[in-house]
Amino acid sequence: MMLTWILTFTTLLILTQCWELPKTSGSQGNDKENSSIWASEFAQLESLTQFALKATQNNIGDHQAGCTLETLKIRRNWRQFSSAEKKDYIRSVLCLQALPSRTPPELAPGAKTRYDDFVATHMNQTETIHRSGFFLAWHRYFTHEFELSLRNECGYTGDFPYWDWGADADSMENSPVFDGSDTSLSGNGAFIPKQKGVRVPIGNYTPVFLPPGTGGGCVTSGPFVNYTVNMGPSYLSIPGGDIVFRRFPLDHNPRCMTRDLTTPALRSFANYTSILHLILHSQDILNFETSIQGRPESGSIGLHGGGHYAMGGDPGNDADGSPGDPGFWHHHGMIDRVWWIWQSLDLTNRQYAVAGTETYLNQPASPDVTLQTTVNVGYVNGNRSIAMKDIMSTTAGPFCYAYV
Ligand SMILES: *[C@@H]1O[C@H](CO)[C@@H](O)[C@H](O)[C@H]1NC(C)=O
Ligand SMILES: *[C@@H]1O[C@H](CO)[C@@H](O)[C@H](O)[C@H]1NC(C)=O
Ligand SMILES: *[C@@H]1O[C@H](CO)[C@@H](O)[C@H](O)[C@H]1NC(C)=O
Ligand SMILES: *[C@@H]1O[C@H](CO)[C@@H](O)[C@H](O)[C@H]1NC(C)=O
Ligand SMILES: CC(=O)N[C@H]1CO[C@H](CO)[C@@H](O)[C@@H]1O
Ligand SMILES: [Cu+2]
């Protein structure tokens, strides 16, 4: 145990020193695409990921009887999926969108499909799960439950994917997640000329304005071209700066999914430099969770906002209804991966670190979230409640996974 700790610490020190040096190699033999201006950051991120994977593997078996090296699942970059693997993931998401909802109709009349159960839960809890002490762990749990539903209800047997923002920071249109091909999650919306940009509200702070996207209409191709968005809008940023919502966002309001791919949102807030900076320069959990969502007073929407608003459209730009865009899960896979890397760099101090209260920017004022505080994901899983302490490690509680 002690030896492991010393080795880990030594490796960390060595890595820390390497990070300061410009790196020109490190991604050889790696077929991940990367923009050359971020090549060094990309390579450092790869090293950090390898370090995190080792730390996770070394930590298994010490005391996690439920999760072993044999059962550890690996979540992978969508770019590394074969076409067949991509198609099977897409098939299973479409399957959830065709199964019936389990949410009682009187609570969410618009929830028609099993997929909608996830959207309804997220809409229902928006005010507590963002910019609060729940943000990271709740979304880790929520994403895991989505993965479980794909596996148990739709026969998915592949790996869970994540979206490598940095690789797409130059072009959302060329992203393998959003290029509109039949191995993407559908692409841009039909082009609507002369659209303005959107406003991202942050409580009572100065909002962030984003430049216009390149689409705006219904998605025109790909697997989700016939997908019906059933609920919302609930808190939708639309071109021109307005926020659109309905009095009863959980009511039925069927419409197409629109997209408005906005590369500048990704380039400015979720490039390899910003990812690396967040991981290396967040000294504690409060800093980390605040920065990843964009410090309210900073004019940044962070990695989290960057990814969401780069998709654009409805429900992608809806802070409450965003799980309605299938890109949500890829995005939150990456959010979770970044948190996992950050935790792995100092497991002793970070694995079980929580900070923040139970409400969005602590409005209204609420108690601090602790490891004993419970969360639930509503009708996604029969409203089981689970303690924060059980959803902090990717190899404990209900989880058993790492990332590459
Ligand atoms: C969408 O619906 C049309 C008309 O029913 C059908 O021809 C097409 O194959 C569908 N596309 C997908 C990706 O499901
Ligand atoms: C990358 O992200 C950082 C932090 O969000 C930002 O300051 C920088 O301008 C971005 N780089 C480019 C090329 O846009
Ligand atoms: C929304 O949350 C409230 C309070 O926890 C709960 O009573 C209600 O059943 C939830 N509705 C849905 C659709 O999950
Ligand atoms: C879920 O359980 C909590 C208590 O753990 C309760 O407050 C809430 O109303 C329940 N929500 C649903 C959707 O049943
Ligand atoms: C696809 C691509 O641009 N790959 C580049 C990633 O970065 C390495 C290291 O600089 C280059 O060698 C690759 O060509
Ligand atoms: Cu969310």
Coordinates of C-alpha atoms and ligand atoms in Angstrom, one line a residue:
M1 CA 0.0 0.0 0.0
M2 CA 2.7 2.4 1.1
L3 CA 4.9 1.3 -1.8
T4 CA 2.1 1.8 -4.2
W5 CA 1.7 5.3 -2.8
I6 CA 5.4 6.1 -3.1
L7 CA 5.6 4.8 -6.7
T8 CA 2.5 6.8 -7.6
F9 CA 3.9 9.9 -6.1
T10 CA 7.2 9.5 -7.8
T11 CA 5.6 8.9 -11.1
L12 CA 3.5 12.0 -10.5
L13 CA 6.5 14.1 -9.8
I14 CA 8.3 12.8 -13.0
L15 CA 5.1 13.5 -15.0
T16 CA 4.8 16.9 -13.5
Q17 CA 8.3 17.8 -14.6
C18 CA 7.6 16.5 -18.1
W19 CA 4.5 18.6 -18.4
E20 CA 6.6 21.7 -18.1
L21 CA 8.7 20.8 -21.2
P22 CA 7.4 21.2 -24.7
K23 CA 6.8 17.8 -26.2
T24 CA 7.1 17.0 -29.8
S25 CA 6.5 13.3 -29.7
G26 CA 4.3 11.0 -27.8
S27 CA 1.4 10.4 -30.1
Q28 CA 3.2 8.3 -32.6
G29 CA 1.4 5.1 -33.5
N30 CA -1.8 6.8 -32.4
D31 CA -4.4 7.3 -35.1
K32 CA -6.4 9.9 -33.2
E33 CA -6.6 13.0 -35.2
N34 CA -5.3 16.1 -33.6
S35 CA -4.8 19.6 -34.6
S36 CA -1.1 20.4 -34.9
I37 CA -1.2 23.6 -32.8
W38 CA -2.4 21.5 -29.9
A39 CA -0.1 18.5 -30.6
S40 CA 1.9 19.0 -27.4
E41 CA -1.2 19.3 -25.2
F42 CA -2.7 16.3 -26.9
A43 CA 0.4 14.2 -26.2
Q44 CA 0.4 15.3 -22.6
L45 CA -3.2 14.4 -22.2
E46 CA -2.5 10.9 -23.6
S47 CA 0.3 10.5 -20.9
L48 CA -2.1 11.6 -18.2
T49 CA -4.7 9.2 -19.4
Q50 CA -2.2 6.3 -19.3
F51 CA -1.2 7.4 -15.8
A52 CA -4.8 7.5 -14.7
L53 CA -5.5 4.0 -16.1
K54 CA -2.5 2.6 -14.2
A55 CA -3.6 4.3 -11.0
T56 CA -7.1 2.9 -11.5
Q57 CA -5.8 -0.6 -12.1
N58 CA -3.4 -0.5 -9.2
N59 CA -6.1 0.6 -6.9
I60 CA -8.4 -2.2 -7.9
G61 CA -8.1 -5.3 -5.7
D62 CA -6.8 -3.4 -2.7
H63 CA -10.3 -3.2 -1.3
Q64 CA -12.8 -3.2 -4.2
A65 CA -14.0 -6.7 -4.2
G66 CA -16.9 -5.9 -6.5
C67 CA -14.7 -4.6 -9.3
T68 CA -11.7 -6.5 -10.5
L69 CA -9.2 -6.1 -13.3
E70 CA -11.1 -8.8 -15.2
T71 CA -14.5 -7.0 -15.0
L72 CA -13.1 -3.5 -15.5
K73 CA -14.8 -2.0 -18.5
I74 CA -13.0 0.5 -20.7
R75 CA -14.8 3.5 -22.1
R76 CA -13.3 4.6 -25.5
N77 CA -13.0 7.6 -27.8
W78 CA -15.7 7.5 -30.5
R79 CA -12.9 8.1 -33.0
Q80 CA -11.5 4.7 -32.1
F81 CA -14.8 2.8 -32.7
S82 CA -15.1 0.8 -35.8
S83 CA -18.1 1.5 -38.1
A84 CA -19.8 -1.6 -36.9
E85 CA -19.2 -0.6 -33.2
K86 CA -20.6 2.9 -33.9
K87 CA -23.6 1.4 -35.6
D88 CA -24.4 -0.9 -32.8
Y89 CA -24.2 1.9 -30.2
I90 CA -26.5 4.0 -32.4
R91 CA -28.9 1.1 -32.8
S92 CA -29.2 0.7 -29.1
V93 CA -29.9 4.4 -28.6
L94 CA -32.6 4.3 -31.3
C95 CA -33.9 1.2 -29.4
L96 CA -34.3 3.2 -26.2
Q97 CA -36.1 5.8 -28.2
A98 CA -38.6 3.2 -29.3
L99 CA -39.3 1.6 -25.9
P100 CA -42.2 2.9 -23.8
S101 CA -41.6 5.4 -21.0
R102 CA -41.8 4.3 -17.3
T103 CA -42.5 7.8 -15.9
P104 CA -46.1 8.1 -14.7
P105 CA -47.9 10.2 -17.3
E106 CA -49.4 12.6 -14.7
L107 CA -45.8 13.6 -13.7
A108 CA -44.4 14.0 -17.3
P109 CA -47.2 13.8 -19.9
G110 CA -44.6 14.4 -22.7
A111 CA -42.4 11.5 -21.7
K112 CA -43.3 8.9 -24.4
T113 CA -40.2 6.7 -24.7
R114 CA -37.7 5.1 -22.3
Y115 CA -35.2 7.6 -23.7
D116 CA -37.6 10.4 -22.5
D117 CA -37.4 9.2 -18.9
F118 CA -33.8 10.4 -18.9
V119 CA -34.8 13.8 -20.4
A120 CA -37.6 14.2 -17.8
T121 CA -35.3 13.4 -14.9
H122 CA -32.7 15.8 -16.0
M123 CA -35.3 18.6 -16.6
N124 CA -36.8 17.9 -13.2
Q125 CA -33.6 18.2 -11.3
T126 CA -31.7 20.9 -13.3
E127 CA -31.7 23.4 -10.4
T128 CA -29.9 21.0 -8.1
I129 CA -27.5 19.1 -10.4
H130 CA -25.7 22.0 -12.1
R131 CA -23.3 24.4 -10.4
S132 CA -23.8 22.5 -7.2
G133 CA -22.0 19.9 -5.2
F134 CA -23.9 17.2 -7.2
F135 CA -22.7 18.2 -10.7
L136 CA -19.9 15.7 -11.3
A137 CA -21.2 12.7 -9.3
W138 CA -24.8 13.0 -10.4
H139 CA -23.9 13.1 -14.0
R140 CA -21.5 10.2 -13.5
Y141 CA -24.4 8.2 -12.1
F142 CA -26.9 9.4 -14.7
T143 CA -24.6 8.4 -17.6
H144 CA -23.9 5.0 -16.0
E145 CA -27.7 4.4 -15.7
F146 CA -28.0 5.3 -19.4
E147 CA -25.3 2.8 -20.2
L148 CA -27.1 0.2 -18.2
S149 CA -30.3 0.8 -20.0
L150 CA -28.6 0.4 -23.3
R151 CA -27.1 -2.9 -22.2
N152 CA -30.0 -4.4 -20.3
E153 CA -33.0 -3.1 -22.3
C154 CA -31.4 -2.9 -25.8
G155 CA -28.8 -5.6 -25.8
Y156 CA -25.8 -3.3 -26.2
T157 CA -22.5 -5.1 -25.6
G158 CA -20.0 -2.6 -26.9
D159 CA -17.9 -0.1 -25.0
F160 CA -19.3 3.2 -23.8
P161 CA -18.1 6.1 -25.9
Y162 CA -16.8 9.6 -25.2
W163 CA -16.4 12.6 -27.4
D164 CA -12.9 13.9 -27.7
W165 CA -13.6 17.7 -27.9
G166 CA -10.1 18.7 -28.5
A167 CA -9.9 16.7 -31.7
D168 CA -12.9 18.6 -33.1
A169 CA -12.1 22.1 -31.8
D170 CA -11.2 23.2 -35.4
S171 CA -14.4 21.8 -37.0
M172 CA -17.6 20.5 -35.6
E173 CA -18.7 19.8 -39.1
N174 CA -15.9 17.2 -39.5
S175 CA -16.4 15.6 -36.1
P176 CA -17.1 11.9 -36.4
V177 CA -19.7 12.4 -33.8
F178 CA -21.6 15.2 -35.7
D179 CA -20.6 14.9 -39.4
G180 CA -24.1 13.7 -40.4
S181 CA -22.9 10.3 -41.7
D182 CA -24.6 7.1 -40.8
T183 CA -22.0 6.4 -38.2
S184 CA -22.6 9.8 -36.5
L185 CA -25.3 11.0 -34.1
S186 CA -26.6 13.0 -37.1
G187 CA -25.1 16.3 -38.1
N188 CA -25.8 19.9 -38.6
G189 CA -29.3 21.4 -38.9
A190 CA -30.5 22.8 -42.2
F191 CA -28.8 26.2 -42.8
I192 CA -30.8 29.2 -41.8
P193 CA -29.3 32.3 -43.2
K194 CA -28.4 35.5 -41.2
Q195 CA -29.0 33.9 -37.8
K196 CA -27.5 35.7 -34.7
G197 CA -25.6 34.0 -31.9
V198 CA -26.9 32.8 -28.6
R199 CA -26.8 34.0 -25.0
V200 CA -25.7 31.7 -22.2
P201 CA -27.2 32.9 -19.0
I202 CA -25.2 32.3 -15.7
G203 CA -27.5 33.1 -12.8
N204 CA -27.3 36.8 -12.1
Y205 CA -23.8 37.1 -13.6
T206 CA -23.1 38.7 -17.0
P207 CA -24.2 36.2 -19.7
V208 CA -21.8 34.8 -22.3
F209 CA -22.6 35.6 -25.9
L210 CA -21.6 33.1 -28.6
P211 CA -21.2 33.7 -32.3
P212 CA -23.7 32.2 -34.8
G213 CA -23.7 28.6 -35.7
T214 CA -23.7 27.1 -39.2
G215 CA -27.0 25.3 -39.2
G216 CA -30.1 26.1 -37.2
G217 CA -32.8 23.9 -38.7
C218 CA -33.8 20.3 -38.3
V219 CA -31.0 17.8 -38.8
T220 CA -31.0 16.7 -42.4
S221 CA -29.2 13.3 -42.3
G222 CA -27.9 10.5 -40.2
P223 CA -29.5 8.0 -37.8
F224 CA -31.5 10.6 -35.8
V225 CA -33.1 12.4 -38.8
N226 CA -36.5 11.0 -37.8
Y227 CA -36.1 11.3 -34.1
T228 CA -38.9 13.2 -32.3
V229 CA -38.0 15.5 -29.4
N230 CA -41.0 15.1 -27.1
M231 CA -40.6 17.6 -24.3
G232 CA -39.5 21.1 -23.7
P233 CA -38.2 23.6 -24.5
S234 CA -37.5 24.3 -20.9
Y235 CA -34.5 26.7 -20.9
L236 CA -33.5 27.0 -24.5
S237 CA -30.9 29.6 -25.8
I238 CA -32.0 30.6 -29.3
P239 CA -30.3 32.8 -31.9
G240 CA -30.8 36.4 -31.1
G241 CA -30.3 36.1 -27.4
D242 CA -33.6 35.0 -26.1
I243 CA -34.3 32.1 -23.7
V244 CA -37.4 30.0 -24.6
F245 CA -39.3 28.0 -22.1
R246 CA -42.7 26.6 -21.6
R247 CA -44.8 26.8 -18.5
F248 CA -45.1 23.0 -18.4
P249 CA -41.9 21.8 -20.1
L250 CA -42.7 18.1 -19.3
D251 CA -45.9 18.3 -21.5
H252 CA -45.9 16.8 -24.9
N253 CA -44.5 19.1 -27.6
P254 CA -43.3 16.8 -30.5
R255 CA -40.9 18.4 -33.0
C256 CA -37.7 17.7 -34.9
M257 CA -34.3 17.9 -33.4
T258 CA -32.4 20.9 -34.6
R259 CA -28.7 21.5 -34.5
D260 CA -26.6 24.6 -35.0
L261 CA -23.0 23.5 -35.0
T262 CA -20.9 26.2 -33.4
T263 CA -17.2 25.5 -33.7
P264 CA -16.1 28.7 -31.9
A265 CA -17.8 27.4 -28.7
L266 CA -15.6 24.3 -28.8
R267 CA -12.5 26.1 -30.0
S268 CA -12.6 28.8 -27.3
F269 CA -13.6 26.7 -24.3
A270 CA -12.9 23.0 -24.9
N271 CA -9.6 22.8 -26.9
Y272 CA -6.7 20.6 -25.7
T273 CA -5.1 23.5 -23.9
S274 CA -8.2 24.2 -21.9
I275 CA -8.6 20.5 -21.0
L276 CA -5.0 20.2 -20.0
H277 CA -5.1 23.4 -18.0
L278 CA -8.1 22.4 -16.1
I279 CA -6.6 19.0 -15.1
L280 CA -3.2 20.4 -14.1
H281 CA -4.2 23.6 -12.4
S282 CA -7.3 22.8 -10.4
Q283 CA -5.9 22.4 -6.9
D284 CA -9.1 21.2 -5.2
I285 CA -12.5 19.9 -6.0
L286 CA -14.2 23.3 -5.7
N287 CA -11.8 24.8 -8.2
F288 CA -12.2 21.9 -10.5
E289 CA -16.0 21.7 -10.5
T290 CA -16.3 25.5 -10.8
S291 CA -13.8 25.8 -13.7
I292 CA -15.2 22.9 -15.7
Q293 CA -18.6 24.7 -15.8
G294 CA -16.9 28.1 -16.3
R295 CA -16.3 30.4 -13.4
P296 CA -19.5 32.5 -13.3
E297 CA -17.6 35.9 -13.4
S298 CA -15.0 34.8 -15.9
G299 CA -16.9 35.1 -19.2
S300 CA -16.0 31.4 -19.8
I301 CA -18.6 28.6 -20.1
G302 CA -15.9 26.0 -19.4
L303 CA -15.4 22.6 -21.0
H304 CA -19.0 21.7 -20.1
G305 CA -20.6 24.7 -21.7
G306 CA -18.3 24.6 -24.6
G307 CA -19.3 21.1 -25.6
H308 CA -23.0 21.7 -25.1
Y309 CA -23.3 24.9 -27.0
A310 CA -21.1 23.6 -29.8
M311 CA -23.9 21.3 -30.7
G312 CA -26.4 24.1 -30.7
G313 CA -30.0 23.9 -31.6
D314 CA -33.0 22.4 -29.8
P315 CA -32.6 20.6 -27.4
G316 CA -28.8 20.8 -27.5
N317 CA -28.9 24.4 -26.3
D318 CA -31.5 23.7 -23.6
A319 CA -29.8 23.6 -20.2
D320 CA -32.7 21.5 -18.9
G321 CA -33.6 19.3 -21.8
S322 CA -30.1 18.7 -23.3
P323 CA -30.1 14.9 -22.8
G324 CA -32.7 15.0 -25.6
D325 CA -29.8 15.4 -28.0
P326 CA -28.0 12.0 -28.2
G327 CA -24.7 13.9 -28.2
F328 CA -25.3 14.5 -24.5
W329 CA -23.9 11.1 -23.5
H330 CA -20.7 11.4 -25.5
H331 CA -20.2 14.8 -24.1
H332 CA -20.8 13.7 -20.5
G333 CA -18.6 10.7 -21.0
M334 CA -15.8 13.2 -21.7
I335 CA -16.7 15.4 -18.7
D336 CA -16.5 12.2 -16.6
R337 CA -13.2 11.2 -18.2
V338 CA -11.6 14.5 -17.4
W339 CA -12.8 14.3 -13.8
W340 CA -11.5 10.7 -13.6
I341 CA -8.1 11.8 -14.8
W342 CA -8.0 14.6 -12.3
Q343 CA -9.0 12.3 -9.4
S344 CA -6.5 9.7 -10.5
L345 CA -3.6 12.2 -10.1
D346 CA -4.1 12.3 -6.4
L347 CA -6.5 9.6 -5.3
T348 CA -5.8 10.1 -1.6
N349 CA -7.1 13.7 -1.6
R350 CA -9.4 13.7 -4.6
Q351 CA -11.2 10.4 -4.9
Y352 CA -13.8 11.3 -2.3
A353 CA -13.6 15.1 -2.3
V354 CA -16.9 16.9 -2.6
A355 CA -17.6 20.6 -2.3
G356 CA -20.6 22.9 -2.9
T357 CA -24.2 23.0 -1.8
E358 CA -27.4 21.4 -3.0
T359 CA -28.6 24.2 -5.3
Y360 CA -27.5 26.0 -8.5
L361 CA -25.0 28.7 -7.3
N362 CA -26.5 28.1 -3.9
Q363 CA -29.8 29.8 -4.9
P364 CA -31.8 29.4 -2.8
A365 CA -29.2 28.8 0.0
S366 CA -29.0 25.1 0.8
P367 CA -26.8 22.8 2.9
D368 CA -23.4 21.6 1.8
V369 CA -23.4 18.3 -0.1
T370 CA -21.6 15.6 1.9
L371 CA -20.6 12.0 1.1
Q372 CA -23.8 11.0 3.0
T373 CA -26.1 13.1 1.0
T374 CA -28.3 11.0 -1.4
V375 CA -29.2 11.5 -5.0
N376 CA -31.7 9.8 -7.3
V377 CA -32.4 9.7 -11.0
G378 CA -36.1 9.4 -10.8
Y379 CA -37.9 7.0 -13.1
V380 CA -34.8 6.2 -15.0
N381 CA -34.2 3.4 -12.4
G382 CA -37.2 3.2 -10.2
N383 CA -36.0 6.2 -8.1
R384 CA -33.5 4.3 -6.1
S385 CA -31.6 6.7 -3.9
I386 CA -27.8 6.4 -3.6
A387 CA -25.3 8.1 -1.3
M388 CA -22.7 10.4 -2.8
K389 CA -19.9 8.2 -1.3
D390 CA -21.0 5.4 -3.6
I391 CA -20.7 7.3 -6.8
M392 CA -17.4 9.0 -6.4
S393 CA -15.1 6.3 -7.7
T394 CA -15.4 4.7 -11.2
T395 CA -14.3 1.3 -9.6
A396 CA -16.6 1.3 -6.5
G397 CA -20.3 1.3 -5.8
P398 CA -22.2 0.5 -8.9
F399 CA -19.3 1.4 -11.3
C400 CA -16.4 -0.6 -12.7
Y401 CA -14.8 1.3 -15.6
A402 CA -11.9 3.4 -16.7
Y403 CA -11.1 5.3 -19.8
V404 CA -8.4 5.2 -22.5
Ligands
LIG1 C1 -36.7 8.3 -41.9 O1 -38.0 8.1 -42.3 C2 -38.1 8.0 -43.8 C3 -39.5 8.0 -44.2 O2 -40.2 7.0 -43.4 C4 -37.3 6.7 -44.2 O3 -37.4 6.5 -45.5 C5 -35.9 6.8 -43.7 O4 -35.3 5.5 -43.9 C6 -35.8 7.1 -42.2 N1 -34.4 7.3 -41.8 C7 -33.9 6.8 -40.8 C8 -32.4 7.1 -40.6 O5 -34.5 6.1 -39.9
LIG2 C1 -8.2 27.4 -26.0 O1 -8.9 27.5 -24.8 C2 -8.4 28.5 -23.9 C3 -9.2 28.5 -22.6 O2 -10.6 28.3 -22.8 C4 -8.6 29.9 -24.6 O3 -8.1 30.9 -23.8 C5 -7.8 29.8 -25.9 O4 -8.0 31.1 -26.6 C6 -8.3 28.7 -26.8 N1 -7.4 28.6 -28.0 C7 -7.9 28.9 -29.1 C8 -6.9 28.7 -30.3 O5 -9.0 29.4 -29.4
LIG3 C1 -39.6 15.6 -9.9 O1 -39.0 15.8 -8.6 C2 -40.0 15.7 -7.6 C3 -39.3 16.1 -6.3 O2 -38.3 15.2 -6.0 C4 -40.7 14.4 -7.6 O3 -41.7 14.4 -6.6 C5 -41.3 14.1 -8.9 O4 -41.9 12.8 -9.0 C6 -40.3 14.2 -10.0 N1 -40.8 14.1 -11.3 C7 -40.3 13.3 -12.3 C8 -40.9 13.4 -13.6 O5 -39.3 12.7 -12.1
LIG4 C1 -37.6 9.9 -5.3 O1 -37.3 9.7 -4.0 C2 -37.2 10.9 -3.2 C3 -36.8 10.5 -1.9 O2 -35.6 9.7 -1.9 C4 -38.5 11.6 -3.3 O3 -38.4 12.9 -2.6 C5 -38.9 11.9 -4.7 O4 -40.2 12.5 -4.7 C6 -38.9 10.6 -5.5 N1 -39.1 11.0 -6.9 C7 -39.8 10.3 -7.7 C8 -39.7 10.6 -9.2 O5 -40.5 9.4 -7.4
LIG5 C1 -4.2 13.7 -37.8 C2 -3.1 14.5 -37.2 O1 -3.1 15.7 -37.4 N1 -2.2 13.9 -36.5 C3 -1.0 14.6 -35.9 C4 -1.2 14.6 -34.4 O2 0.0 15.1 -33.8 C5 1.2 14.4 -34.1 C6 2.3 15.0 -33.3 O3 2.6 16.3 -33.6 C7 1.4 14.5 -35.6 O4 2.6 13.7 -35.9 C8 0.2 13.9 -36.3 O5 0.4 14.0 -37.7
CU6 CU -26.8 18.2 -16.9

